[in-house]
PDB file of C-alpha atoms in Angstrom:
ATOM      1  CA  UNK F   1     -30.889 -41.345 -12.210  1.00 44.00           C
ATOM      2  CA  UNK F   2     -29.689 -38.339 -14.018  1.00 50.00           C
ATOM      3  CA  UNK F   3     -27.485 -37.319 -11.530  1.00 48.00           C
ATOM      4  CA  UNK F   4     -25.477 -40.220 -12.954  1.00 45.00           C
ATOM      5  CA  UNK F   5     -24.344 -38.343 -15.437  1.00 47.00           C
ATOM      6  CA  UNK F   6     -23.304 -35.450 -13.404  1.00 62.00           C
ATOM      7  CA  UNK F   7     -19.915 -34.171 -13.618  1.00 73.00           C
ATOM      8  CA  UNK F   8     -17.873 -33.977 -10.292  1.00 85.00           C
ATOM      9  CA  UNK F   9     -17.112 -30.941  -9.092  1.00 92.00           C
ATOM     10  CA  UNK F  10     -13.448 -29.836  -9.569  1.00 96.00           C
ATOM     11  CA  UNK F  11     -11.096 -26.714  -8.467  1.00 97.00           C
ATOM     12  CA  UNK F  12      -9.828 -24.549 -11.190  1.00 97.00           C
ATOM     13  CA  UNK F  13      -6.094 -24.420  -9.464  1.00 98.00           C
ATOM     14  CA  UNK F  14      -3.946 -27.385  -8.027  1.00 97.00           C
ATOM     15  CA  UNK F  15      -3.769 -28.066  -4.903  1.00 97.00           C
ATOM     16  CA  UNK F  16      -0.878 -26.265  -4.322  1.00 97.00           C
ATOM     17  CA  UNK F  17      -2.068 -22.604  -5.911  1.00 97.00           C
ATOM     18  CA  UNK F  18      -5.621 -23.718  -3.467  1.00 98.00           C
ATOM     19  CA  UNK F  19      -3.881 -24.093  -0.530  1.00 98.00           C
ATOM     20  CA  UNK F  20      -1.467 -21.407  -0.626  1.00 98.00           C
ATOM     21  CA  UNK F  21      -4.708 -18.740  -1.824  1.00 98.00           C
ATOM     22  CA  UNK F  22      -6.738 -20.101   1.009  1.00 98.00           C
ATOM     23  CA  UNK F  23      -4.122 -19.559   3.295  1.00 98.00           C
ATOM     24  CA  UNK F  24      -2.870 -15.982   2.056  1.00 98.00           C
ATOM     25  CA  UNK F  25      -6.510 -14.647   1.972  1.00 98.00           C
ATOM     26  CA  UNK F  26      -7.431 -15.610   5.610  1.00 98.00           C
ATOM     27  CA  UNK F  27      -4.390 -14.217   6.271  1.00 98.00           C
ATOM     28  CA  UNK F  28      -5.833 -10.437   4.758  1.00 98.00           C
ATOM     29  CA  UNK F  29      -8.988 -11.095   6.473  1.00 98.00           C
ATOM     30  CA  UNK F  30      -6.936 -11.038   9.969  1.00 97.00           C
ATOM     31  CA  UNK F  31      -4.880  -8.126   8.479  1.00 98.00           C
ATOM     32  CA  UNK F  32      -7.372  -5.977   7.287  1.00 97.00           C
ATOM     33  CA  UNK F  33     -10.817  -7.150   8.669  1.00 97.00           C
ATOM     34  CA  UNK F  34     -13.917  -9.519   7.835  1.00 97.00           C
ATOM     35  CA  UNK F  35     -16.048  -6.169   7.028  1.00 96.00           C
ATOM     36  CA  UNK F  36     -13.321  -4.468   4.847  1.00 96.00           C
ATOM     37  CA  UNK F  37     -13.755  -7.583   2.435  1.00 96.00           C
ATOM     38  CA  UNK F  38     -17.895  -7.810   3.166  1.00 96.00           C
ATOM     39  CA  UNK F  39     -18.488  -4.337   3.042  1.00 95.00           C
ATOM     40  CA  UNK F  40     -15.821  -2.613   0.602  1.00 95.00           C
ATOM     41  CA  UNK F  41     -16.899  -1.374  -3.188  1.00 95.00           C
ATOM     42  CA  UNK F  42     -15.945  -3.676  -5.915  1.00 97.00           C
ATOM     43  CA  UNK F  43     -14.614  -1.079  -7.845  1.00 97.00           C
ATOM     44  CA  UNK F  44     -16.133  -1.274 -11.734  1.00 97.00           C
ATOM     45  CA  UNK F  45     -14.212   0.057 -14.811  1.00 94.00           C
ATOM     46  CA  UNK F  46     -17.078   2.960 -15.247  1.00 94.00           C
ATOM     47  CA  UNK F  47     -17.681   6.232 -15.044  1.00 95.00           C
ATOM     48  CA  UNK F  48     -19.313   5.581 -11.824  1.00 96.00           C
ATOM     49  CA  UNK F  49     -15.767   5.014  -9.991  1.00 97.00           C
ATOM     50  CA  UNK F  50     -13.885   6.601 -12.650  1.00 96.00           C
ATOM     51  CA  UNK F  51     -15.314   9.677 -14.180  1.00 95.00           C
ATOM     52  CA  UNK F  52     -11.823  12.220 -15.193  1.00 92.00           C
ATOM     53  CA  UNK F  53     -11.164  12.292 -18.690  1.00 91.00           C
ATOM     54  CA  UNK F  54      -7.948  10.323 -19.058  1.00 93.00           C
ATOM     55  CA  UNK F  55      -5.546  11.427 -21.602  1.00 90.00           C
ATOM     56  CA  UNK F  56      -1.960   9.617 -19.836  1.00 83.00           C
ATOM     57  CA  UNK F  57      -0.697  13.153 -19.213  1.00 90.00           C
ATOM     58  CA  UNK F  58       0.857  13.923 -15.548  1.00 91.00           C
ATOM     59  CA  UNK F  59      -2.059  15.372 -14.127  1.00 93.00           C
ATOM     60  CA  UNK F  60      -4.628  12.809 -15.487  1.00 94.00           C
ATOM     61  CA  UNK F  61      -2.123  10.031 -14.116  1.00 95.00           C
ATOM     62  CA  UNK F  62      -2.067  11.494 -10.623  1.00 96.00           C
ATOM     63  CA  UNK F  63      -5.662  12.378 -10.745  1.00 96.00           C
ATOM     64  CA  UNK F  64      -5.963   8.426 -11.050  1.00 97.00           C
ATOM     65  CA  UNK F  65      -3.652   7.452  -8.668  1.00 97.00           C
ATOM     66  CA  UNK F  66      -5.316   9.560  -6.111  1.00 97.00           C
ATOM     67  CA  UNK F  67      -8.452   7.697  -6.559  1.00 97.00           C
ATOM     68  CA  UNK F  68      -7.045   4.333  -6.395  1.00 98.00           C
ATOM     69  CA  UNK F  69      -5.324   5.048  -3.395  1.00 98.00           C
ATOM     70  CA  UNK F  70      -8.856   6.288  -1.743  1.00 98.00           C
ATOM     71  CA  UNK F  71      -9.973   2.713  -3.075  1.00 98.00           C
ATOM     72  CA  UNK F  72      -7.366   1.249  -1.002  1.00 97.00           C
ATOM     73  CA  UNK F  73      -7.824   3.191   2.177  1.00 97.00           C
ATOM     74  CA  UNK F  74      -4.335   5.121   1.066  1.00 97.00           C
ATOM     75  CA  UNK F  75      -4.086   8.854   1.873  1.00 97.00           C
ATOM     76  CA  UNK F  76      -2.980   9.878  -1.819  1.00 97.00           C
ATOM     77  CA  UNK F  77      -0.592  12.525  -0.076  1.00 97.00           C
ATOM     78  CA  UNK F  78       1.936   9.818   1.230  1.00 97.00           C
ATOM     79  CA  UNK F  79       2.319   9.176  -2.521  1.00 97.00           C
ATOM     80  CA  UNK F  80       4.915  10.461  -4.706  1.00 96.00           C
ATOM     81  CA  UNK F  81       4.630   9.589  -8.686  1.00 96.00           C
ATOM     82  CA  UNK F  82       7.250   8.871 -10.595  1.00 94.00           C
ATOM     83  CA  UNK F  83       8.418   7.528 -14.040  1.00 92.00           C
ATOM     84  CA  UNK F  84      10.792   5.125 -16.181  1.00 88.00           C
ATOM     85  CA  UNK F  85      11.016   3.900 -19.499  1.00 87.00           C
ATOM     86  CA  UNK F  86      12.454   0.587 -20.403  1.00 77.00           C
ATOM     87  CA  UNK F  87      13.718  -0.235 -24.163  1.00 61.00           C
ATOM     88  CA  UNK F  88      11.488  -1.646 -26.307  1.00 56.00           C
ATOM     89  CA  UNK F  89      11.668  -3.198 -29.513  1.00 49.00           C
ATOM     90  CA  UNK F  90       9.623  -1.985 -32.652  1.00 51.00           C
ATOM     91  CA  UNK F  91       7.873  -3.484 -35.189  1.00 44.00           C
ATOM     92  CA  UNK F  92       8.288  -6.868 -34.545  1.00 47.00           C
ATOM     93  CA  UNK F  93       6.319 -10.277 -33.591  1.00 45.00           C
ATOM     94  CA  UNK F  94       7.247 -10.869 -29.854  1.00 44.00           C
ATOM     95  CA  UNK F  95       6.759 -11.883 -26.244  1.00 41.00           C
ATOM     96  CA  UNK F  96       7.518  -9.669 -23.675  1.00 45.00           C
ATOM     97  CA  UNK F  97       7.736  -9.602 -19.946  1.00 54.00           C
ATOM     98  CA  UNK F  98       8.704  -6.227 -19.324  1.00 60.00           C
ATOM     99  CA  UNK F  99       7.410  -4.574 -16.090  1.00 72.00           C
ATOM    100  CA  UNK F 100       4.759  -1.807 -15.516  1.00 81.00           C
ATOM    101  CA  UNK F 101       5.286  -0.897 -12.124  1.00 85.00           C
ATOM    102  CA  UNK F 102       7.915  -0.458  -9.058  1.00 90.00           C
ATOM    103  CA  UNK F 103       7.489   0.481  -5.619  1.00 93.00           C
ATOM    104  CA  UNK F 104      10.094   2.604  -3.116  1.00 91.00           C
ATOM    105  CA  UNK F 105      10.520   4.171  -0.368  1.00 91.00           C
ATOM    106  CA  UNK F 106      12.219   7.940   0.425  1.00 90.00           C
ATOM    107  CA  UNK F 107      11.852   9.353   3.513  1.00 87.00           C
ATOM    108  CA  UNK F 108       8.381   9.618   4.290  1.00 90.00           C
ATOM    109  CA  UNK F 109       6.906   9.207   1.247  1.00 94.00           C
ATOM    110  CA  UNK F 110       6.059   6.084  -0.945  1.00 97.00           C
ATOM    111  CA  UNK F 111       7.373   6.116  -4.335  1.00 95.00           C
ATOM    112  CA  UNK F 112       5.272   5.079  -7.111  1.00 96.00           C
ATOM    113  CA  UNK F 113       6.999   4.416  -9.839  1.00 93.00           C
ATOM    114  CA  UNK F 114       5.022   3.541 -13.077  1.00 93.00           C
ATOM    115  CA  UNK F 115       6.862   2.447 -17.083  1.00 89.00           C
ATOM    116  CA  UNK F 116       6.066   5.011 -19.719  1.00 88.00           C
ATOM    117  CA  UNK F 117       5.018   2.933 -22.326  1.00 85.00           C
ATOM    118  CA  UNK F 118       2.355   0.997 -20.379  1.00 84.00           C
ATOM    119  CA  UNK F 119      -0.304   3.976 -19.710  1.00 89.00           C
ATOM    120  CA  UNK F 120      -1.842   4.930 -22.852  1.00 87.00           C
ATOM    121  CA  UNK F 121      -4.263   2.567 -21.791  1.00 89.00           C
ATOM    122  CA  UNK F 122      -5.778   3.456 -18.482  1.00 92.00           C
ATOM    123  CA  UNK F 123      -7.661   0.361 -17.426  1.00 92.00           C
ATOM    124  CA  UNK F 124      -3.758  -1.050 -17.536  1.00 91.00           C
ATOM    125  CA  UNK F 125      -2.501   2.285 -15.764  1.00 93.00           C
ATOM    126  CA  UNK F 126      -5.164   1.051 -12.984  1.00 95.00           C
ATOM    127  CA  UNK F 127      -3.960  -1.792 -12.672  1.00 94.00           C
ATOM    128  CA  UNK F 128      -0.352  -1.133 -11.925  1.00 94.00           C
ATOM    129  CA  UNK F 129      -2.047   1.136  -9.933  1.00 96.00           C
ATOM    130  CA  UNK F 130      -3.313  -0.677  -7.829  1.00 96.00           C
ATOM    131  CA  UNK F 131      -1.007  -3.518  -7.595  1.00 95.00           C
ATOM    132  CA  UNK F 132       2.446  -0.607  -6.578  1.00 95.00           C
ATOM    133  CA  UNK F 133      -0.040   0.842  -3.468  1.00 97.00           C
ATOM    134  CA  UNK F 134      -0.566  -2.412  -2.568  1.00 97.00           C
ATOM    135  CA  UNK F 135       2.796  -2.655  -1.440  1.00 96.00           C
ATOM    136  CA  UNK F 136       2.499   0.479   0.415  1.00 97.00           C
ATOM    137  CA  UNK F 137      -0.302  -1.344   2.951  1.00 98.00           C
ATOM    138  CA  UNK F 138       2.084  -5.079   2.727  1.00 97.00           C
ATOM    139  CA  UNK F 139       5.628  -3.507   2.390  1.00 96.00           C
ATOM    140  CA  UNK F 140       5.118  -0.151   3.719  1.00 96.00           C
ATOM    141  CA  UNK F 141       3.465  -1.120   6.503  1.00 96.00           C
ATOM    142  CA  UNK F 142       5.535  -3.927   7.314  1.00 96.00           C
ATOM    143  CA  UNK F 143       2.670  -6.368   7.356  1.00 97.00           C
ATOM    144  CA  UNK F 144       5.446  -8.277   5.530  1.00 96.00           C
ATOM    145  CA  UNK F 145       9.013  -8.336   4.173  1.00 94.00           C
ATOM    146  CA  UNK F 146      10.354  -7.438   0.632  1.00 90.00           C
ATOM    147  CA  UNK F 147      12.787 -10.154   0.239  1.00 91.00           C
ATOM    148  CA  UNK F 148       9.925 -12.297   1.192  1.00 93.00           C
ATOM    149  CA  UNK F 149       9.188 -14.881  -1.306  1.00 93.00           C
ATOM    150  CA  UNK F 150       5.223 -14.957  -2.028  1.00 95.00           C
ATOM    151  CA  UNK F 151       5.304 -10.913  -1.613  1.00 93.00           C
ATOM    152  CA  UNK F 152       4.487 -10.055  -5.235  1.00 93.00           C
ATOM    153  CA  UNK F 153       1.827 -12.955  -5.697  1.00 95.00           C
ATOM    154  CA  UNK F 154       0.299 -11.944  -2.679  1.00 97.00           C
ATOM    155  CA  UNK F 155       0.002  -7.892  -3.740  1.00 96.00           C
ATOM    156  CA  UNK F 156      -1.663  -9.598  -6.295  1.00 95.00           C
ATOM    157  CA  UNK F 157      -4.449 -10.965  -4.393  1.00 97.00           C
ATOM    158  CA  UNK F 158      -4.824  -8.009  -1.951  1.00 98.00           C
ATOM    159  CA  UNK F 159      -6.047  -6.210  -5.163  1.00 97.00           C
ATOM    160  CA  UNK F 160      -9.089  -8.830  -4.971  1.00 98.00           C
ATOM    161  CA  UNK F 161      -9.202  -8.211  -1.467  1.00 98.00           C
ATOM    162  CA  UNK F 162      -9.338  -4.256  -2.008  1.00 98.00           C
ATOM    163  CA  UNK F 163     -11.635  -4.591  -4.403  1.00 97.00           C
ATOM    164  CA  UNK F 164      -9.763  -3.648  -7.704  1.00 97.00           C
ATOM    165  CA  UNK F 165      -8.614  -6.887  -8.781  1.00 96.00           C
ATOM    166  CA  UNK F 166     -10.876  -6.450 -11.864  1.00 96.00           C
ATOM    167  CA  UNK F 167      -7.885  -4.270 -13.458  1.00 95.00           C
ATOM    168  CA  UNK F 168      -4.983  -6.926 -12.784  1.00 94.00           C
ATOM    169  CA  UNK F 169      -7.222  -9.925 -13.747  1.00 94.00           C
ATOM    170  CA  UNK F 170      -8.182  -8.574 -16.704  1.00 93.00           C
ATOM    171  CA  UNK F 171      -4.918  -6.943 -18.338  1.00 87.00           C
ATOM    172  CA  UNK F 172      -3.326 -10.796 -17.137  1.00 62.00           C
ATOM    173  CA  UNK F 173      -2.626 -11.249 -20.996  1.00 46.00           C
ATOM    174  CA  UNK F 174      -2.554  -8.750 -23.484  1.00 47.00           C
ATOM    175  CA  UNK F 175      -2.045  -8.917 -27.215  1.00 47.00           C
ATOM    176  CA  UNK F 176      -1.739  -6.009 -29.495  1.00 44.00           C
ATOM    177  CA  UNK F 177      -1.290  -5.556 -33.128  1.00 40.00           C
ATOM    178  CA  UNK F 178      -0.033  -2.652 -35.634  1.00 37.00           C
ATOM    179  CA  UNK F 179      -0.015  -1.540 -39.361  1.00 44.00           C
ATOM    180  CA  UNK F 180       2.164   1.265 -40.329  1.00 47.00           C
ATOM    181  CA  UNK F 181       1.973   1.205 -44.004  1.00 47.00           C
ATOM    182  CA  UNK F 182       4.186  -1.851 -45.223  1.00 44.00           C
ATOM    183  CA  UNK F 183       5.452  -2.541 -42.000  1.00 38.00           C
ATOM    184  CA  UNK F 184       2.966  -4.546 -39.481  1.00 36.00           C
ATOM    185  CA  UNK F 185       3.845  -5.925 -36.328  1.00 37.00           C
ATOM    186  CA  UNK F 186       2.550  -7.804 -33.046  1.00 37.00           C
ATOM    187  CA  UNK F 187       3.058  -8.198 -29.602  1.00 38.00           C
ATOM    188  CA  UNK F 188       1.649 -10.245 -26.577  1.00 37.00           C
ATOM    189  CA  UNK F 189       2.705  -9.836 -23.114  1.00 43.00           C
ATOM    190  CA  UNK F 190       2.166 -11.302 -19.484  1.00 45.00           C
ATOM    191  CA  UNK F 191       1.585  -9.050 -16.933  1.00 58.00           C
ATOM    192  CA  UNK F 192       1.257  -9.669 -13.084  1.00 59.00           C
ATOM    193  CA  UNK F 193       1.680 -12.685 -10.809  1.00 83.00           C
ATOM    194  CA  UNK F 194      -1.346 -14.579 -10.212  1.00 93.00           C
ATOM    195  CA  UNK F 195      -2.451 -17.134 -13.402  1.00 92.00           C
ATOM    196  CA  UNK F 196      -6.163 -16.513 -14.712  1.00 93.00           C
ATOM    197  CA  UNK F 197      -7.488 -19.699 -12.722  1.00 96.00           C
ATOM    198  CA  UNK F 198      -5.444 -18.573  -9.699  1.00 96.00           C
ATOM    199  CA  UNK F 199      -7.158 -14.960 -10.528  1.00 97.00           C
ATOM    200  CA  UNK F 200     -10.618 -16.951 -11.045  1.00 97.00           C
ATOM    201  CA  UNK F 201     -10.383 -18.744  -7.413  1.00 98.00           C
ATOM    202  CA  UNK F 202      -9.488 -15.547  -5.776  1.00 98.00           C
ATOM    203  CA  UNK F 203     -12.739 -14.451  -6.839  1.00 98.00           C
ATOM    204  CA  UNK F 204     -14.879 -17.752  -6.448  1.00 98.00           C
ATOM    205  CA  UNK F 205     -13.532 -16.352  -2.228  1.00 98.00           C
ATOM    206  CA  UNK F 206     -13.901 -13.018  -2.601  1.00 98.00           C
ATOM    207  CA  UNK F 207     -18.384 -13.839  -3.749  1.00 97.00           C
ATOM    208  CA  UNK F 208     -18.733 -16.144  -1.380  1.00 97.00           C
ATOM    209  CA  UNK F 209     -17.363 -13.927   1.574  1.00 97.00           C
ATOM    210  CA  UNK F 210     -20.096 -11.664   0.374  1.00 97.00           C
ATOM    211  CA  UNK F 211     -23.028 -13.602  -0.071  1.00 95.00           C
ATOM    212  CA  UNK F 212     -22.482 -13.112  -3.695  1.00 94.00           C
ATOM    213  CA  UNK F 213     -23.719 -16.957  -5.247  1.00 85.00           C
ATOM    214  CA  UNK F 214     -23.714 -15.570  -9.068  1.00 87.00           C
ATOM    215  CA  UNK F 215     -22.505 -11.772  -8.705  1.00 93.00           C
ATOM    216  CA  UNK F 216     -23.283  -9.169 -11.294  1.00 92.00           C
ATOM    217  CA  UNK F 217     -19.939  -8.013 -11.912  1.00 96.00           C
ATOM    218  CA  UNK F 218     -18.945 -11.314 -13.181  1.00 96.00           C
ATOM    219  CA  UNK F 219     -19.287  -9.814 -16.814  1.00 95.00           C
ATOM    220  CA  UNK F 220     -16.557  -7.836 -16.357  1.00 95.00           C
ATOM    221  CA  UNK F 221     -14.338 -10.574 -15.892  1.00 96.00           C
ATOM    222  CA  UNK F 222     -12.350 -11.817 -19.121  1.00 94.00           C
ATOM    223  CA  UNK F 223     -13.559 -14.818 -19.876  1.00 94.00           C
ATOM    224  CA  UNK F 224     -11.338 -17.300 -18.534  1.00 94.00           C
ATOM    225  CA  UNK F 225     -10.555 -15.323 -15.389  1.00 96.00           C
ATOM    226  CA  UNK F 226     -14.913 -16.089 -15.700  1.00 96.00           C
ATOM    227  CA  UNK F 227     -14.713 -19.494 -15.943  1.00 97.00           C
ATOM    228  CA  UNK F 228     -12.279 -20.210 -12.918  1.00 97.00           C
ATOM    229  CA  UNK F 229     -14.668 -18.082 -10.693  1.00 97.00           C
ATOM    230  CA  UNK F 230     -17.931 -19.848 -11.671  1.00 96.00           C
ATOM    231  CA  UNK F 231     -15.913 -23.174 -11.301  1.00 97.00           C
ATOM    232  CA  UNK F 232     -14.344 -22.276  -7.961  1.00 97.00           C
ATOM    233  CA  UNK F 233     -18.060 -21.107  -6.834  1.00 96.00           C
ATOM    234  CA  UNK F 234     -19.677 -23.922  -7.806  1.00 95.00           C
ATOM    235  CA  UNK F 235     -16.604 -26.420  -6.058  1.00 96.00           C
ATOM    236  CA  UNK F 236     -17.152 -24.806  -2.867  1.00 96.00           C
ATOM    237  CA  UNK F 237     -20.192 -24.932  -2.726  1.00 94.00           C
ATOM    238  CA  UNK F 238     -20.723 -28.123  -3.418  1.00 94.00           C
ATOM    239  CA  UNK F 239     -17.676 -29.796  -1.341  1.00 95.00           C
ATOM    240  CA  UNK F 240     -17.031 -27.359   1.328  1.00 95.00           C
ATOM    241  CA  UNK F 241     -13.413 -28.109   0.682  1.00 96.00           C
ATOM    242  CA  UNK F 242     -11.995 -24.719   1.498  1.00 97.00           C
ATOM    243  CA  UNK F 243     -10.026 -23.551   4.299  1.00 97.00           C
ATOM    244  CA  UNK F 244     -10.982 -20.143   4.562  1.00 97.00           C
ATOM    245  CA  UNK F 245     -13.070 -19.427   8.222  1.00 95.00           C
ATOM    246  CA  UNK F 246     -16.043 -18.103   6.213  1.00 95.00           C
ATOM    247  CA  UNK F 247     -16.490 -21.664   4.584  1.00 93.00           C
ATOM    248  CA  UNK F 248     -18.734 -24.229   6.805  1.00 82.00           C
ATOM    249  CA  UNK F 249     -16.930 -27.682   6.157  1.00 74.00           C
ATOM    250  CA  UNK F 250     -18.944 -30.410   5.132  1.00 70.00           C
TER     251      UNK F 250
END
């Protein structure tokens, strides 16, 4: 009788977000394999897959690119670096939606272009990272189009895919405070495409392609990205409601 009290199991995205990540991540594993997603790293913010010092200078910067782009499959020498900085206001409360990243293309090489002001941290640096080379394998490939619509979003989940999407999932919101003296200040910012749940669902996919029922690296998720993955786990498992080929309906 105590399953009575039992709560039903429910998806941490609507119906729309569920459909439309169902239907973009079978559409990777046709792109880019069953075994790349079964069999690639999840890539850890540790020493392990990370071990340069970092101190945002140019070398440490490319250094880091380099290795993301191995992460991704990417030859790091059809990458060229590059950098902008966008204005910024100082010392004062505020939102701001400012971006980290652009991709482009000259000549042969792909041009990653990456803000100034957004790399002194380098879990954020990673990141942006890994979200610009994704749109060397989608854009640069021409696996799809720039102009089309769902492009960014789905650069987004690639980096789940890839295994990096730790780095995007985690730096989704971001809040930072200052003191200088009598002057204090604050500042909280969105960053990517994909919303925490939508984040959290890509991963409830990404562990159960793999066999992965309550996955280790879990902890390394913030906590709501956390909560959407256990949720989205747990829904799947118990419903079968998922389109993805890897899913036995019930």
């Amino acid at each position: 009788m105590f399953g009575w009290f039992r709560s039903k199991p429910t998806c941490p995205v609507s119906a729309e977000e569920k459909a439309w990540i169902e239907q973009r991540f079978t559409w990777l594993i046709e792109q880019f394999g069953m075994q790349r997603l079964t069999k690639g790293a999840l890539i850890l913010p540790t020493t392990d897959y990370f071990p340069d010092d970092y101190d945002h200078s140019h070398g440490s910067i490319r250094g880091l690119m380099n290795r993301v782009a191995e992460y991704m499959d990417i030859d790091p020498a059809i990458l060229r670096l590059r950098f902008y900085e966008e204005a910024r206001p100082e010392f004062e409360g505020m939102w701001t939606e400012g971006s980290t990243g652009r991709y482009g293309q000259s000549g042969d090489k792909h041009e990653i272009w990456l803000e100034l002001n957004t790399l002194e941290n380098p879990l954020n640096a990673v990141a942006t990272l890994a979200h610009e080379i994704g749109h060397v394998l989608l854009i640069g490939e021409r696996r799809v189009a720039p102009d089309e619509e769902d492009h960014e979003m789905l650069t987004d989940l690639l980096t789940v895919y890839m295994g990096l999407g730790l780095f995007p999932a985690n730096m989704v919101m971001q809040e930072d405070y200052w003191d200088d003296g009598p002057v204090s200040g604050w500042s909280m910012s969105r960053q990517g495409y994909l919303s925490m749940d939508m984040f959290g669902y890509a991963f409830a996919l990404y562990a159960i392609a793999r066999g992965e029922i309550s996955p280790k690296w879990l902890s390394q998720l913030r906590l709501d990205v956390r909560s959407a993955c256990k949720q989205g786990i747990h829904y799947i498992n118990e419903t079968g409601d998922c389109s993805c080929p890897f899913v036995t309906p019930r």
